[in-house]
């Protein structure tokens, strides 16, 4: 973990791993009272639990046509693969069980969550030669398959991209469905070229048209993300070169808050 500048932090909450005894406070739930320790010390003693550490983290990678375009010299899918592997590595070090699924118009590879570095190396091997495909991603098939295969509440990190609002409707519907039982996080990369065109003062009729298209794309993107947020889906929209750090930080934030 040290290469990321990260440290383990103990979080006390409503988990199941015993940590320590301490004095009871008015804010504690009554069920936390340890009656044996209370009798010995003649004062109310509460049990403190450390938040459960071993949780499921599943990285879901869209390998369809939206992940084919490059940002700079690197394809979007390659950025996503790197971020998925680095996040899974950190999660493995934190004691979590990691898994993965790839999909385009069909489900590609599914690896059920497990602990240990051996699991990470299996992911590394499976993702080494993954390729993008010139087809539309089938979110219904992929996320429906995952719901059947992975019943335990998990952090499900979906790496994909957005086009139009109409095209994103299946993604919105199935991510919202995941949110009923899991903690879904949609991760997308913003394109600096589109942002630049939308902010640029046009000098010709062609540039006016380009700016209008760029602004429409950004507006629809915001609508999609807002819709997902209202449905209980977490979202990250970050530059590609900051993708890995952003996803790892979000994972650590959720872990620290004990919401997995």
XYZ file of C-alpha atoms in Angstrom:
260
model
C 0.000 0.000 0.000
C 2.919 2.327 0.666
C 3.475 3.174 -2.998
C 0.072 4.910 -2.956
C 0.835 6.747 0.281
C -2.014 4.919 2.021
C -2.313 3.671 5.580
C -4.744 1.290 7.205
C -7.233 3.077 9.455
C -9.372 1.306 12.026
C -13.034 2.238 11.861
C -15.293 1.541 14.806
C -18.940 0.990 14.123
C -21.544 -1.725 13.869
C -19.373 -4.459 12.400
C -18.941 -7.931 13.801
C -15.268 -8.147 14.754
C -14.682 -7.609 18.507
C -12.212 -4.844 19.219
C -12.322 -3.597 22.837
C -14.344 -2.764 25.958
C -14.934 0.846 26.997
C -17.176 2.953 29.217
C -20.809 3.099 28.125
C -21.990 6.508 26.851
C -25.548 7.852 26.494
C -25.166 7.682 22.698
C -24.522 3.920 22.696
C -27.214 1.402 21.864
C -28.322 -0.487 24.958
C -27.543 -3.839 23.309
C -23.834 -2.896 23.380
C -23.684 -3.262 27.173
C -21.372 -6.091 28.253
C -23.069 -7.312 31.425
C -20.209 -9.473 32.699
C -17.723 -6.593 32.494
C -20.360 -4.255 33.972
C -20.821 -6.555 36.977
C -17.059 -6.837 37.558
C -16.437 -3.081 37.397
C -19.724 -1.933 38.934
C -20.297 0.521 36.072
C -21.779 0.221 32.585
C -19.265 -1.154 30.072
C -19.901 -1.262 26.317
C -18.436 -3.488 23.623
C -16.726 -1.753 20.698
C -16.625 -3.537 17.368
C -14.316 -2.900 14.477
C -16.152 -2.493 11.185
C -16.153 -5.733 9.214
C -13.163 -5.727 6.891
C -13.747 -8.598 4.482
C -16.163 -7.291 1.890
C -16.784 -7.964 -1.783
C -15.433 -5.621 -4.470
C -16.357 -6.494 -8.066
C -14.903 -4.602 -11.044
C -17.141 -4.683 -14.130
C -15.487 -3.617 -17.382
C -17.401 -2.568 -20.482
C -15.359 -3.706 -23.495
C -17.826 -2.406 -26.102
C -17.422 0.326 -28.693
C -17.640 3.265 -26.254
C -14.403 2.084 -24.636
C -12.494 1.857 -27.940
C -11.628 5.545 -28.585
C -8.257 6.703 -27.268
C -7.646 9.580 -24.898
C -4.233 10.769 -25.926
C -2.346 7.673 -26.979
C -4.130 5.222 -24.693
C -7.462 3.516 -25.287
C -10.178 4.150 -22.694
C -10.403 0.436 -21.954
C -6.699 0.323 -21.062
C -7.198 3.136 -18.544
C -10.124 1.191 -17.071
C -8.131 -2.056 -16.857
C -5.286 -0.298 -15.042
C -7.677 1.340 -12.575
C -9.526 -1.935 -11.945
C -6.298 -3.816 -11.263
C -4.818 -1.170 -8.976
C -8.054 -0.841 -7.005
C -8.318 -4.623 -6.698
C -4.710 -4.775 -5.490
C -5.408 -2.226 -2.754
C -8.651 -4.012 -1.809
C -6.739 -7.300 -1.559
C -4.235 -5.710 0.812
C -7.134 -4.424 2.906
C -8.473 -7.959 3.273
C -11.414 -7.654 0.899
C -12.552 -10.273 -1.604
C -12.164 -9.085 -5.193
C -13.783 -10.269 -8.395
C -14.414 -9.088 -11.943
C -16.649 -9.310 -14.974
C -16.042 -8.203 -18.565
C -18.779 -7.701 -21.141
C -19.700 -6.210 -24.482
C -22.793 -7.525 -26.286
C -22.275 -10.744 -24.298
C -20.715 -11.584 -20.941
C -16.999 -12.190 -21.377
C -15.160 -13.391 -18.276
C -16.583 -13.674 -14.757
C -14.383 -14.242 -11.729
C -16.237 -14.700 -8.439
C -14.879 -12.666 -5.487
C -12.195 -14.326 -3.369
C -9.439 -13.243 -0.998
C -5.725 -13.303 -1.436
C -2.977 -12.304 -3.807
C -3.563 -15.405 -5.894
C -6.965 -13.967 -6.814
C -5.352 -10.687 -7.854
C -2.834 -12.502 -10.054
C -5.693 -14.429 -11.674
C -7.379 -11.100 -12.472
C -4.121 -9.777 -13.856
C -3.816 -12.771 -16.162
C -7.444 -12.585 -17.328
C -7.272 -8.863 -18.100
C -3.855 -8.925 -19.757
C -5.210 -9.599 -23.246
C -8.727 -8.171 -22.959
C -9.696 -6.294 -26.134
C -12.410 -3.764 -26.942
C -15.041 -4.778 -29.497
C -16.925 -2.691 -32.100
C -20.346 -3.579 -30.665
C -22.895 -2.004 -28.337
C -22.586 -3.016 -24.686
C -25.530 -5.012 -23.340
C -25.938 -3.722 -19.784
C -29.063 -5.762 -19.154
C -27.313 -9.026 -19.960
C -24.124 -8.213 -18.016
C -25.621 -6.696 -14.872
C -28.455 -9.209 -14.825
C -25.894 -12.018 -15.001
C -23.892 -10.432 -12.173
C -26.990 -10.118 -9.974
C -27.585 -13.853 -10.310
C -23.964 -14.867 -9.756
C -23.122 -12.463 -6.913
C -25.808 -12.369 -4.216
C -23.776 -10.911 -1.370
C -23.844 -7.123 -0.955
C -20.825 -5.760 -2.803
C -19.172 -2.631 -4.048
C -19.702 -3.020 -7.798
C -17.454 -0.705 -9.805
C -18.665 -0.400 -13.397
C -16.162 1.089 -15.861
C -18.008 2.357 -18.915
C -18.778 5.522 -20.861
C -21.824 7.559 -21.832
C -23.196 8.591 -25.191
C -26.723 10.008 -25.462
C -29.433 10.017 -22.808
C -31.549 7.583 -24.829
C -28.651 5.162 -25.254
C -27.928 5.324 -21.505
C -31.440 4.268 -20.420
C -30.560 0.542 -20.020
C -27.471 1.496 -17.995
C -29.552 3.770 -15.748
C -32.239 1.109 -15.255
C -29.908 -1.747 -14.362
C -27.544 0.314 -12.205
C -30.587 1.516 -10.241
C -31.698 -2.097 -9.872
C -28.259 -3.034 -8.527
C -28.557 -0.261 -5.920
C -31.372 -2.159 -4.192
C -28.960 -4.818 -2.901
C -25.449 -3.546 -3.646
C -23.364 -0.382 -3.638
C -22.879 0.410 -7.351
C -20.302 2.924 -8.558
C -20.239 4.025 -12.200
C -16.808 5.238 -13.329
C -16.450 7.225 -16.549
C -13.642 9.271 -18.093
C -14.272 12.792 -19.294
C -12.753 13.736 -22.641
C -10.626 16.906 -22.431
C -11.240 17.583 -26.140
C -15.011 17.879 -25.644
C -14.569 20.091 -22.580
C -12.144 22.293 -24.495
C -14.468 22.676 -27.510
C -17.426 23.548 -25.268
C -15.416 26.293 -23.552
C -13.787 27.711 -26.699
C -15.016 30.937 -28.286
C -16.045 29.949 -31.851
C -14.393 31.778 -34.743
C -16.417 30.238 -37.593
C -19.811 28.697 -38.311
C -18.220 25.242 -38.187
C -16.843 25.947 -34.708
C -20.252 27.230 -33.598
C -21.709 23.864 -34.614
C -18.902 21.941 -32.881
C -19.405 23.924 -29.673
C -23.160 23.311 -29.728
C -22.619 19.558 -30.118
C -20.018 19.514 -27.316
C -22.321 21.451 -24.977
C -25.185 19.070 -25.724
C -22.992 16.059 -24.960
C -21.897 17.578 -21.638
C -25.481 18.525 -20.726
C -26.756 15.008 -21.424
C -23.856 13.574 -19.440
C -24.831 15.682 -16.421
C -28.472 14.618 -16.724
C -27.460 10.939 -16.822
C -25.190 11.274 -13.778
C -27.823 13.218 -11.821
C -30.427 10.563 -12.661
C -28.111 7.803 -11.461
C -27.305 9.678 -8.236
C -31.011 10.086 -7.459
C -31.415 6.327 -7.927
C -28.753 5.618 -5.294
C -25.887 4.989 -7.716
C -22.511 6.557 -6.966
C -20.655 8.130 -9.891
C -17.145 9.268 -10.740
C -16.471 11.432 -13.801
C -12.746 12.175 -13.893
C -9.922 12.779 -16.376
C -8.395 9.555 -17.659
C -4.951 10.309 -16.234
C -6.466 10.639 -12.734
C -8.709 7.588 -13.003
C -6.799 5.077 -10.869
C -6.172 7.462 -7.983
C -9.788 8.672 -8.022
C -11.226 5.137 -7.902
C -8.843 3.998 -5.167
C -9.638 7.079 -3.074
C -13.373 6.503 -3.495
C -12.976 2.860 -2.436
C -10.985 3.899 0.649
C -13.533 6.592 1.494
C -16.399 4.106 1.326
C -14.383 1.603 3.352
C -13.619 4.173 6.030
C -17.243 5.275 6.244
C -18.302 1.646 6.695
C -20.965 1.749 3.979
C -19.840 -1.339 2.019
